[in-house]
mmCIF file of C-alpha atoms and ligand atoms in Angstrom:
data_model
loop_
_atom_site.group_PDB
_atom_site.id
_atom_site.type_symbol
_atom_site.label_atom_id
_atom_site.label_comp_id
_atom_site.label_asym_id
_atom_site.label_seq_id
_atom_site.Cartn_x
_atom_site.Cartn_y
_atom_site.Cartn_z
ATOM 1 C CA UNK A 1 132.698 59.440 207.065
ATOM 2 C CA UNK A 2 135.977 60.186 205.294
ATOM 3 C CA UNK A 3 136.486 63.863 204.477
ATOM 4 C CA UNK A 4 136.879 64.354 200.730
ATOM 5 C CA UNK A 5 139.698 66.293 199.145
ATOM 6 C CA UNK A 6 139.260 68.623 196.203
ATOM 7 C CA UNK A 7 141.319 67.754 193.126
ATOM 8 C CA UNK A 8 143.273 70.970 192.536
ATOM 9 C CA UNK A 9 140.784 73.780 192.007
ATOM 10 C CA UNK A 10 138.305 71.541 190.183
ATOM 11 C CA UNK A 11 134.927 70.440 191.536
ATOM 12 C CA UNK A 12 136.096 66.811 191.636
ATOM 13 C CA UNK A 13 136.079 65.350 195.149
ATOM 14 C CA UNK A 14 138.437 62.494 195.942
ATOM 15 C CA UNK A 15 138.917 60.281 198.943
ATOM 16 C CA UNK A 16 142.437 60.818 200.407
ATOM 17 C CA UNK A 17 143.293 57.307 199.193
ATOM 18 C CA UNK A 18 142.590 55.990 195.686
ATOM 19 C CA UNK A 19 143.596 52.685 194.090
ATOM 20 C CA UNK A 20 146.658 52.409 191.819
ATOM 21 C CA UNK A 21 145.878 50.085 188.883
ATOM 22 C CA UNK A 22 149.283 49.397 187.312
ATOM 23 C CA UNK A 23 148.947 45.725 188.356
ATOM 24 C CA UNK A 24 146.057 45.358 185.859
ATOM 25 C CA UNK A 25 148.433 45.839 182.891
ATOM 26 C CA UNK A 26 148.765 42.147 182.045
ATOM 27 C CA UNK A 27 151.672 39.728 181.971
ATOM 28 C CA UNK A 28 153.020 40.889 178.590
ATOM 29 C CA UNK A 29 153.483 44.501 179.711
ATOM 30 C CA UNK A 30 156.802 45.968 180.836
ATOM 31 C CA UNK A 31 155.223 46.904 184.184
ATOM 32 C CA UNK A 32 155.465 43.195 185.148
ATOM 33 C CA UNK A 33 159.091 44.001 185.939
ATOM 34 C CA UNK A 34 158.033 46.327 188.754
ATOM 35 C CA UNK A 35 154.738 44.880 189.869
ATOM 36 C CA UNK A 36 152.958 41.529 190.148
ATOM 37 C CA UNK A 37 150.326 41.506 187.373
ATOM 38 C CA UNK A 38 146.878 40.131 188.200
ATOM 39 C CA UNK A 39 144.041 38.881 185.968
ATOM 40 C CA UNK A 40 140.493 40.160 185.667
ATOM 41 C CA UNK A 41 138.947 38.049 188.425
ATOM 42 C CA UNK A 42 141.384 39.021 191.208
ATOM 43 C CA UNK A 43 141.386 42.571 189.865
ATOM 44 C CA UNK A 44 137.612 42.724 190.286
ATOM 45 C CA UNK A 45 137.998 41.465 193.853
ATOM 46 C CA UNK A 46 140.637 44.141 194.525
ATOM 47 C CA UNK A 47 138.408 46.895 193.095
ATOM 48 C CA UNK A 48 135.449 45.588 195.143
ATOM 49 C CA UNK A 49 137.525 45.687 198.342
ATOM 50 C CA UNK A 50 138.627 49.248 197.587
ATOM 51 C CA UNK A 51 135.028 50.335 196.921
ATOM 52 C CA UNK A 52 133.770 48.573 200.063
ATOM 53 C CA UNK A 53 136.449 50.450 202.016
ATOM 54 C CA UNK A 54 135.134 53.775 200.700
ATOM 55 C CA UNK A 55 137.694 54.505 197.954
ATOM 56 C CA UNK A 56 136.087 56.671 195.251
ATOM 57 C CA UNK A 57 138.790 56.914 192.572
ATOM 58 C CA UNK A 58 141.223 54.885 190.511
ATOM 59 C CA UNK A 59 144.491 55.666 188.740
ATOM 60 C CA UNK A 60 145.435 53.942 185.499
ATOM 61 C CA UNK A 61 147.447 54.800 182.365
ATOM 62 C CA UNK A 62 147.784 54.131 178.676
ATOM 63 C CA UNK A 63 151.276 52.807 179.449
ATOM 64 C CA UNK A 64 149.828 50.077 181.671
ATOM 65 C CA UNK A 65 149.276 47.578 178.897
ATOM 66 C CA UNK A 66 148.197 49.968 176.136
ATOM 67 C CA UNK A 67 144.623 50.091 177.392
ATOM 68 C CA UNK A 68 144.501 46.784 179.246
ATOM 69 C CA UNK A 69 144.588 48.274 182.745
ATOM 70 C CA UNK A 70 141.873 50.748 181.755
ATOM 71 C CA UNK A 71 139.748 47.904 180.368
ATOM 72 C CA UNK A 72 140.244 45.639 183.386
ATOM 73 C CA UNK A 73 139.348 48.541 185.680
ATOM 74 C CA UNK A 74 136.185 49.378 183.722
ATOM 75 C CA UNK A 75 135.126 45.707 183.649
ATOM 76 C CA UNK A 76 135.738 45.420 187.392
ATOM 77 C CA UNK A 77 133.765 48.581 188.171
ATOM 78 C CA UNK A 78 130.832 47.334 186.080
ATOM 79 C CA UNK A 79 130.955 43.919 187.784
ATOM 80 C CA UNK A 80 130.748 45.753 191.103
ATOM 81 C CA UNK A 81 127.618 47.577 189.946
ATOM 82 C CA UNK A 82 129.335 50.967 189.629
ATOM 83 C CA UNK A 83 127.945 53.263 186.959
ATOM 84 C CA UNK A 84 129.925 55.953 185.107
ATOM 85 C CA UNK A 85 130.022 59.123 187.188
ATOM 86 C CA UNK A 86 129.796 57.305 190.527
ATOM 87 C CA UNK A 87 133.600 57.140 190.925
ATOM 88 C CA UNK A 88 136.461 59.130 189.398
ATOM 89 C CA UNK A 89 139.010 57.721 186.989
ATOM 90 C CA UNK A 90 142.441 59.182 186.285
ATOM 91 C CA UNK A 91 144.459 57.990 183.314
ATOM 92 C CA UNK A 92 147.623 59.127 181.520
ATOM 93 C CA UNK A 93 148.917 59.761 178.027
ATOM 94 C CA UNK A 94 152.312 58.230 177.119
ATOM 95 C CA UNK A 95 154.597 60.925 175.649
ATOM 96 C CA UNK A 96 157.467 58.661 174.502
ATOM 97 C CA UNK A 97 158.371 59.298 170.862
ATOM 98 C CA UNK A 98 155.084 61.096 170.138
ATOM 99 C CA UNK A 99 153.982 64.602 169.303
ATOM 100 C CA UNK A 100 151.320 66.536 171.195
ATOM 101 C CA UNK A 101 148.879 65.748 168.374
ATOM 102 C CA UNK A 102 148.707 62.171 169.679
ATOM 103 C CA UNK A 103 147.076 63.471 172.887
ATOM 104 C CA UNK A 104 144.096 64.501 170.778
ATOM 105 C CA UNK A 105 144.348 61.465 168.518
ATOM 106 C CA UNK A 106 144.384 58.894 171.344
ATOM 107 C CA UNK A 107 141.663 60.258 173.641
ATOM 108 C CA UNK A 108 139.124 58.117 171.765
ATOM 109 C CA UNK A 109 141.183 55.028 172.632
ATOM 110 C CA UNK A 110 141.286 56.011 176.319
ATOM 111 C CA UNK A 111 137.508 56.446 176.390
ATOM 112 C CA UNK A 112 136.916 53.226 174.464
ATOM 113 C CA UNK A 113 139.109 51.192 176.813
ATOM 114 C CA UNK A 114 137.335 52.796 179.776
ATOM 115 C CA UNK A 115 134.057 51.471 178.367
ATOM 116 C CA UNK A 116 131.846 54.432 179.213
ATOM 117 C CA UNK A 117 133.662 55.698 182.296
ATOM 118 C CA UNK A 118 134.743 59.297 181.719
ATOM 119 C CA UNK A 119 138.328 60.538 182.032
ATOM 120 C CA UNK A 120 138.024 62.673 185.157
ATOM 121 C CA UNK A 121 141.747 63.450 185.124
ATOM 122 C CA UNK A 122 144.058 63.077 182.128
ATOM 123 C CA UNK A 123 147.764 63.272 182.924
ATOM 124 C CA UNK A 124 150.957 63.674 180.915
ATOM 125 C CA UNK A 125 152.804 60.614 182.235
ATOM 126 C CA UNK A 126 156.250 62.259 182.315
ATOM 127 C CA UNK A 127 157.890 65.525 181.261
ATOM 128 C CA UNK A 128 160.405 63.788 178.967
ATOM 129 C CA UNK A 129 160.263 61.710 175.783
ATOM 130 C CA UNK A 130 157.782 63.668 173.690
ATOM 131 C CA UNK A 131 158.701 65.110 170.285
ATOM 132 C CA UNK A 132 156.707 68.238 171.209
ATOM 133 C CA UNK A 133 157.367 70.889 173.849
ATOM 134 C CA UNK A 134 155.657 70.822 177.242
ATOM 135 C CA UNK A 135 153.579 73.905 176.303
ATOM 136 C CA UNK A 136 152.368 72.161 173.128
ATOM 137 C CA UNK A 137 151.353 69.087 175.160
ATOM 138 C CA UNK A 138 149.438 71.187 177.687
ATOM 139 C CA UNK A 139 147.676 73.132 174.958
ATOM 140 C CA UNK A 140 146.482 69.834 173.495
ATOM 141 C CA UNK A 141 145.214 68.800 176.947
ATOM 142 C CA UNK A 142 143.438 72.170 177.307
ATOM 143 C CA UNK A 143 141.801 71.519 173.935
ATOM 144 C CA UNK A 144 140.421 68.175 175.167
ATOM 145 C CA UNK A 145 139.051 69.828 178.292
ATOM 146 C CA UNK A 146 137.365 72.606 176.328
ATOM 147 C CA UNK A 147 135.889 70.004 173.965
ATOM 148 C CA UNK A 148 134.393 68.235 177.001
ATOM 149 C CA UNK A 149 136.360 65.016 176.424
ATOM 150 C CA UNK A 150 138.140 65.117 179.809
ATOM 151 C CA UNK A 151 137.196 66.750 183.098
ATOM 152 C CA UNK A 152 140.600 67.982 184.282
ATOM 153 C CA UNK A 153 144.269 68.160 183.322
ATOM 154 C CA UNK A 154 147.231 66.832 185.282
ATOM 155 C CA UNK A 155 150.901 66.001 184.865
ATOM 156 C CA UNK A 156 153.200 63.417 186.398
ATOM 157 C CA UNK A 157 156.846 63.396 187.460
ATOM 158 C CA UNK A 158 157.071 67.150 186.804
ATOM 159 C CA UNK A 159 159.755 69.143 188.650
ATOM 160 C CA UNK A 160 158.895 72.488 190.289
ATOM 161 C CA UNK A 161 159.966 74.554 187.274
ATOM 162 C CA UNK A 162 157.981 72.360 184.880
ATOM 163 C CA UNK A 163 154.974 72.629 187.183
ATOM 164 C CA UNK A 164 155.156 76.445 187.005
ATOM 165 C CA UNK A 165 155.382 76.223 183.218
ATOM 166 C CA UNK A 166 152.436 73.823 182.960
ATOM 167 C CA UNK A 167 150.360 76.069 185.207
ATOM 168 C CA UNK A 168 151.236 79.173 183.144
ATOM 169 C CA UNK A 169 150.443 77.558 179.790
ATOM 170 C CA UNK A 170 147.106 76.187 180.985
ATOM 171 C CA UNK A 171 146.211 79.521 182.641
ATOM 172 C CA UNK A 172 146.753 81.240 179.280
ATOM 173 C CA UNK A 173 144.091 78.847 177.942
ATOM 174 C CA UNK A 174 141.763 79.572 180.867
ATOM 175 C CA UNK A 175 142.326 76.096 182.348
ATOM 176 C CA UNK A 176 143.709 75.139 185.789
ATOM 177 C CA UNK A 177 146.344 72.492 186.422
ATOM 178 C CA UNK A 178 144.695 69.948 188.742
ATOM 179 C CA UNK A 179 147.490 67.571 189.771
ATOM 180 C CA UNK A 180 151.078 66.407 189.623
ATOM 181 C CA UNK A 181 151.546 62.675 190.262
ATOM 182 C CA UNK A 182 154.905 62.073 191.937
ATOM 183 C CA UNK A 183 156.743 59.549 194.089
ATOM 184 C CA UNK A 184 156.159 60.330 197.777
ATOM 185 C CA UNK A 185 156.403 58.058 200.805
ATOM 186 C CA UNK A 186 157.936 58.017 204.277
ATOM 187 C CA UNK A 187 161.143 56.903 202.564
ATOM 188 C CA UNK A 188 160.917 59.278 199.594
ATOM 189 C CA UNK A 189 160.343 62.838 200.746
ATOM 190 C CA UNK A 190 162.102 64.681 197.906
ATOM 191 C CA UNK A 191 159.066 66.942 197.299
ATOM 192 C CA UNK A 192 159.902 68.715 200.563
ATOM 193 C CA UNK A 193 163.349 69.710 199.262
ATOM 194 C CA UNK A 194 162.989 70.109 195.503
ATOM 195 C CA UNK A 195 160.292 72.795 195.546
ATOM 196 C CA UNK A 196 157.487 70.545 194.232
ATOM 197 C CA UNK A 197 155.459 70.645 197.478
ATOM 198 C CA UNK A 198 155.857 74.402 197.909
ATOM 199 C CA UNK A 199 154.964 75.067 194.252
ATOM 200 C CA UNK A 200 151.941 72.757 194.346
ATOM 201 C CA UNK A 201 150.635 74.477 197.495
ATOM 202 C CA UNK A 202 151.127 77.946 196.020
ATOM 203 C CA UNK A 203 149.403 77.029 192.740
ATOM 204 C CA UNK A 204 146.606 74.996 194.347
ATOM 205 C CA UNK A 205 147.712 71.783 192.607
ATOM 206 C CA UNK A 206 147.049 68.388 194.229
ATOM 207 C CA UNK A 207 150.016 66.024 194.556
ATOM 208 C CA UNK A 208 149.102 62.393 193.874
ATOM 209 C CA UNK A 209 151.598 60.207 195.758
ATOM 210 C CA UNK A 210 152.603 57.092 193.821
ATOM 211 C CA UNK A 211 154.457 54.057 195.221
ATOM 212 C CA UNK A 212 153.408 55.188 198.715
ATOM 213 C CA UNK A 213 154.281 51.782 200.220
ATOM 214 C CA UNK A 214 157.609 51.475 198.392
ATOM 215 C CA UNK A 215 156.388 48.301 196.731
ATOM 216 C CA UNK A 216 155.630 46.677 200.092
ATOM 217 C CA UNK A 217 158.740 47.776 202.021
ATOM 218 C CA UNK A 218 156.574 50.036 204.182
ATOM 219 C CA UNK A 219 154.366 47.119 205.187
ATOM 220 C CA UNK A 220 157.254 45.621 207.173
ATOM 221 C CA UNK A 221 157.058 42.315 205.274
ATOM 222 C CA UNK A 222 160.693 42.382 204.121
ATOM 223 C CA UNK A 223 161.839 43.277 207.638
ATOM 224 C CA UNK A 224 159.860 40.326 208.997
ATOM 225 C CA UNK A 225 161.168 37.951 206.319
ATOM 226 C CA UNK A 226 164.216 39.252 204.379
ATOM 227 C CA UNK A 227 164.131 36.147 202.124
ATOM 228 C CA UNK A 228 160.924 37.557 200.576
ATOM 229 C CA UNK A 229 163.052 40.168 198.804
ATOM 230 C CA UNK A 230 164.177 37.417 196.409
ATOM 231 C CA UNK A 231 160.592 37.016 195.189
ATOM 232 C CA UNK A 232 160.042 40.728 194.459
ATOM 233 C CA UNK A 233 159.651 41.758 190.785
ATOM 234 C CA UNK A 234 163.034 42.108 189.042
ATOM 235 C CA UNK A 235 163.185 45.911 188.776
ATOM 236 C CA UNK A 236 162.164 46.319 192.410
ATOM 237 C CA UNK A 237 165.002 43.967 193.322
ATOM 238 C CA UNK A 238 167.426 45.901 191.129
ATOM 239 C CA UNK A 239 166.486 49.499 191.979
ATOM 240 C CA UNK A 240 165.644 48.631 195.572
ATOM 241 C CA UNK A 241 168.728 46.509 196.185
ATOM 242 C CA UNK A 242 170.133 48.989 198.701
ATOM 243 C CA UNK A 243 166.871 49.237 200.664
ATOM 244 C CA UNK A 244 166.279 45.466 200.494
ATOM 245 C CA UNK A 245 169.823 44.516 201.553
ATOM 246 C CA UNK A 246 170.518 43.464 205.154
ATOM 247 C CA UNK A 247 172.106 46.871 205.837
ATOM 248 C CA UNK A 248 169.190 48.705 204.190
ATOM 249 C CA UNK A 249 166.607 46.801 206.208
ATOM 250 C CA UNK A 250 168.605 47.444 209.397
ATOM 251 C CA UNK A 251 168.619 51.183 208.607
ATOM 252 C CA UNK A 252 164.822 51.373 208.207
ATOM 253 C CA UNK A 253 163.978 48.938 211.007
ATOM 254 C CA UNK A 254 163.542 51.668 213.676
ATOM 255 C CA UNK A 255 160.953 53.320 211.422
ATOM 256 C CA UNK A 256 159.106 50.026 210.872
ATOM 257 C CA UNK A 257 159.245 49.300 214.615
ATOM 258 C CA UNK A 258 157.682 52.696 215.353
ATOM 259 C CA UNK A 259 155.011 52.213 212.664
ATOM 260 C CA UNK A 260 154.210 48.868 214.265
ATOM 261 C CA UNK A 261 154.099 50.308 217.797
ATOM 262 C CA UNK A 262 151.761 53.134 216.734
ATOM 263 C CA UNK A 263 149.666 50.657 214.740
ATOM 264 C CA UNK A 264 149.331 48.315 217.705
ATOM 265 C CA UNK A 265 147.945 51.153 219.821
ATOM 266 C CA UNK A 266 145.225 51.788 217.208
ATOM 267 C CA UNK A 267 144.726 48.152 216.225
ATOM 268 C CA UNK A 268 145.954 48.756 212.669
ATOM 269 C CA UNK A 269 148.877 47.547 210.545
ATOM 270 C CA UNK A 270 152.291 48.991 209.665
ATOM 271 C CA UNK A 271 151.134 49.886 206.128
ATOM 272 C CA UNK A 272 148.022 51.655 207.404
ATOM 273 C CA UNK A 273 150.074 53.927 209.663
ATOM 274 C CA UNK A 274 152.522 54.608 206.787
ATOM 275 C CA UNK A 275 149.646 55.583 204.468
ATOM 276 C CA UNK A 276 147.965 57.692 207.125
ATOM 277 C CA UNK A 277 151.224 59.575 207.702
ATOM 278 C CA UNK A 278 151.222 60.442 203.993
ATOM 279 C CA UNK A 279 147.669 61.809 203.904
ATOM 280 C CA UNK A 280 148.105 63.639 207.228
ATOM 281 C CA UNK A 281 151.654 65.035 206.992
ATOM 282 C CA UNK A 282 150.999 67.260 203.954
ATOM 283 C CA UNK A 283 147.427 68.293 204.743
ATOM 284 C CA UNK A 284 144.952 68.371 201.867
ATOM 285 C CA UNK A 285 147.689 68.818 199.236
ATOM 286 C CA UNK A 286 148.522 65.099 199.013
ATOM 287 C CA UNK A 287 146.361 62.100 198.117
ATOM 288 C CA UNK A 288 147.828 58.611 197.680
ATOM 289 C CA UNK A 289 147.353 55.707 195.259
ATOM 290 C CA UNK A 290 148.686 52.494 196.819
ATOM 291 C CA UNK A 291 148.683 49.428 194.587
ATOM 292 C CA UNK A 292 147.198 46.097 195.701
ATOM 293 C CA UNK A 293 147.368 42.600 194.243
ATOM 294 C CA UNK A 294 145.004 41.091 196.820
ATOM 295 C CA UNK A 295 141.640 42.237 198.189
ATOM 296 C CA UNK A 296 143.041 42.310 201.739
ATOM 297 C CA UNK A 297 145.736 44.785 200.660
ATOM 298 C CA UNK A 298 143.140 47.070 199.064
ATOM 299 C CA UNK A 299 140.930 46.820 202.156
ATOM 300 C CA UNK A 300 143.881 47.688 204.405
ATOM 301 C CA UNK A 301 144.786 50.692 202.256
ATOM 302 C CA UNK A 302 141.218 51.986 202.374
ATOM 303 C CA UNK A 303 141.121 51.375 206.128
ATOM 304 C CA UNK A 304 144.088 53.728 206.549
ATOM 305 C CA UNK A 305 141.668 56.615 205.965
ATOM 306 C CA UNK A 306 139.859 55.829 209.214
ATOM 307 C CA UNK A 307 142.842 56.546 211.415
ATOM 308 C CA UNK A 308 143.844 59.893 212.940
ATOM 309 C CA UNK A 309 147.531 60.167 213.814
ATOM 310 C CA UNK A 310 148.439 62.838 216.366
ATOM 311 C CA UNK A 311 150.946 65.613 215.596
ATOM 312 C CA UNK A 312 153.371 63.914 217.985
ATOM 313 C CA UNK A 313 153.105 60.600 216.122
ATOM 314 C CA UNK A 314 153.535 62.291 212.744
ATOM 315 C CA UNK A 315 156.581 64.154 214.106
ATOM 316 C CA UNK A 316 158.127 60.984 215.469
ATOM 317 C CA UNK A 317 157.730 59.212 212.114
ATOM 318 C CA UNK A 318 159.089 62.327 210.353
ATOM 319 C CA UNK A 319 162.269 62.136 212.371
ATOM 320 C CA UNK A 320 162.756 58.385 212.037
ATOM 321 C CA UNK A 321 162.150 58.403 208.271
ATOM 322 C CA UNK A 322 165.008 60.824 207.698
ATOM 323 C CA UNK A 323 167.638 58.771 209.546
HETATM 324 N N1 NAP B 1 153.166 58.205 187.488
HETATM 325 C C1 NAP B 1 154.140 57.324 187.587
HETATM 326 O O1 NAP B 1 155.218 57.461 186.993
HETATM 327 C C2 NAP B 1 153.919 56.108 188.468
HETATM 328 C C3 NAP B 1 154.983 55.250 188.796
HETATM 329 C C4 NAP B 1 154.731 54.152 189.625
HETATM 330 C C5 NAP B 1 153.447 53.926 190.106
HETATM 331 N N2 NAP B 1 152.425 54.774 189.743
HETATM 332 C C6 NAP B 1 151.040 54.578 190.276
HETATM 333 O O2 NAP B 1 151.100 54.293 191.666
HETATM 334 C C7 NAP B 1 150.400 53.078 191.959
HETATM 335 C C8 NAP B 1 151.018 52.367 193.156
HETATM 336 O O3 NAP B 1 152.400 52.265 193.019
HETATM 337 P P1 NAP B 1 153.224 50.905 193.249
HETATM 338 O O4 NAP B 1 152.375 49.753 192.979
HETATM 339 O O5 NAP B 1 154.508 51.120 192.549
HETATM 340 O O6 NAP B 1 153.654 50.930 194.765
HETATM 341 P P2 NAP B 1 153.082 50.713 196.222
HETATM 342 O O7 NAP B 1 151.703 51.180 196.337
HETATM 343 O O8 NAP B 1 154.133 51.321 197.048
HETATM 344 O O9 NAP B 1 153.176 49.121 196.414
HETATM 345 C C9 NAP B 1 152.137 48.286 196.072
HETATM 346 C C10 NAP B 1 152.516 46.859 196.383
HETATM 347 O O10 NAP B 1 152.821 46.706 197.776
HETATM 348 C C11 NAP B 1 152.357 45.447 198.229
HETATM 349 N N3 NAP B 1 151.337 45.691 199.266
HETATM 350 C C12 NAP B 1 150.338 46.588 199.245
HETATM 351 N N4 NAP B 1 149.602 46.522 200.385
HETATM 352 C C13 NAP B 1 150.155 45.549 201.125
HETATM 353 C C14 NAP B 1 149.853 45.004 202.406
HETATM 354 N N5 NAP B 1 148.833 45.458 203.135
HETATM 355 N N6 NAP B 1 150.650 44.015 202.885
HETATM 356 C C15 NAP B 1 151.702 43.545 202.151
HETATM 357 N N7 NAP B 1 152.026 44.006 200.935
HETATM 358 C C16 NAP B 1 151.260 45.014 200.428
HETATM 359 C C17 NAP B 1 151.789 44.717 197.015
HETATM 360 O O11 NAP B 1 152.834 43.951 196.428
HETATM 361 P P3 NAP B 1 152.635 42.387 196.054
HETATM 362 O O12 NAP B 1 151.742 42.380 194.875
HETATM 363 O O13 NAP B 1 154.029 41.960 195.719
HETATM 364 O O14 NAP B 1 152.051 41.711 197.260
HETATM 365 C C18 NAP B 1 151.398 45.870 196.122
HETATM 366 O O15 NAP B 1 151.312 45.531 194.772
HETATM 367 C C19 NAP B 1 150.448 52.313 190.639
HETATM 368 O O16 NAP B 1 149.430 51.362 190.521
HETATM 369 C C20 NAP B 1 150.272 53.440 189.644
HETATM 370 O O17 NAP B 1 148.903 53.785 189.527
HETATM 371 C C21 NAP B 1 152.660 55.854 188.958
#
């Protein structure tokens, strides 16, 4: 049995690994530039594999197709026989060019797209872009919570100082800040240096690690076949050009080799060791939301929860990931 993790100081219990659902945003959405979009049928198969592997929560967003990802997720959950309340769903409000009033105005859309599944966690997608202040946005979120329309409040991409501010504003409303969703992986450990990890621990806020596999780099597939990099979505190719170059792959190869060696000893894959490092290294503070475009990927991600890396293995990966 996988030990659950508490979402912030709420009574919501999450498995250490959830499923990221950006790939359900559809082919017309901007996210197609960073991820391979999949249709309803494969999405249902991916959700089924995650559920079969024990995953009990899903992360989506308004920005992922303006409701499409939420709808595809809800349809998939229903097709798998899941009823509202049996899993947790996290979604996000898009701040770009909008005032805080739109948080209140659009919650009906979120709930409609989710087709009966409640919003267990509602997140402000990013700290920038809104026409209203961060305090005004959080007060609107607190209002939704008090009105019983969402179960908890989170933020995403917030720096340490913004996290403190969000916590303070919500506390003044008698509400706790449950989570900050940020980029964390073996190759992206900024939270250890920029104060986000320390602040989250002190405030009792869960960190939700996004892009935990670096879009597949931490599966070893580009190291095994560098030509695959040419088939990656355009933004991944552009922003990841350093990591995906011959020199970049050579730099991270010792890490991949070690992930593979540890994985072989346990009979698991490179990606499973990388994900287990993430949910072990930071204790209960971090949970992860790998994406998956195939059922096997979702099954592998869920399977990463069944592994128990030793302190020595975690330390070895720590050292290699910083080279
Ligand atoms: N809050 C934010 O600003 C933010 C930003 C980014 C992401 N997110 C969230 O984080 C979630 C995950 O992030 P992500 O999709 O960017 O990154 P990721 O989890 O690092 O990468 C997922 C991709 O890696 C590949 N992959 C996964 N398992 C694999 C396996 N076992 N073997 C080979 N390849 C495998 C797949 O790519 P292929 O489809 O190419 O095979 C998959 O789509 C998103 O769905 C979203 O919920 C949030």
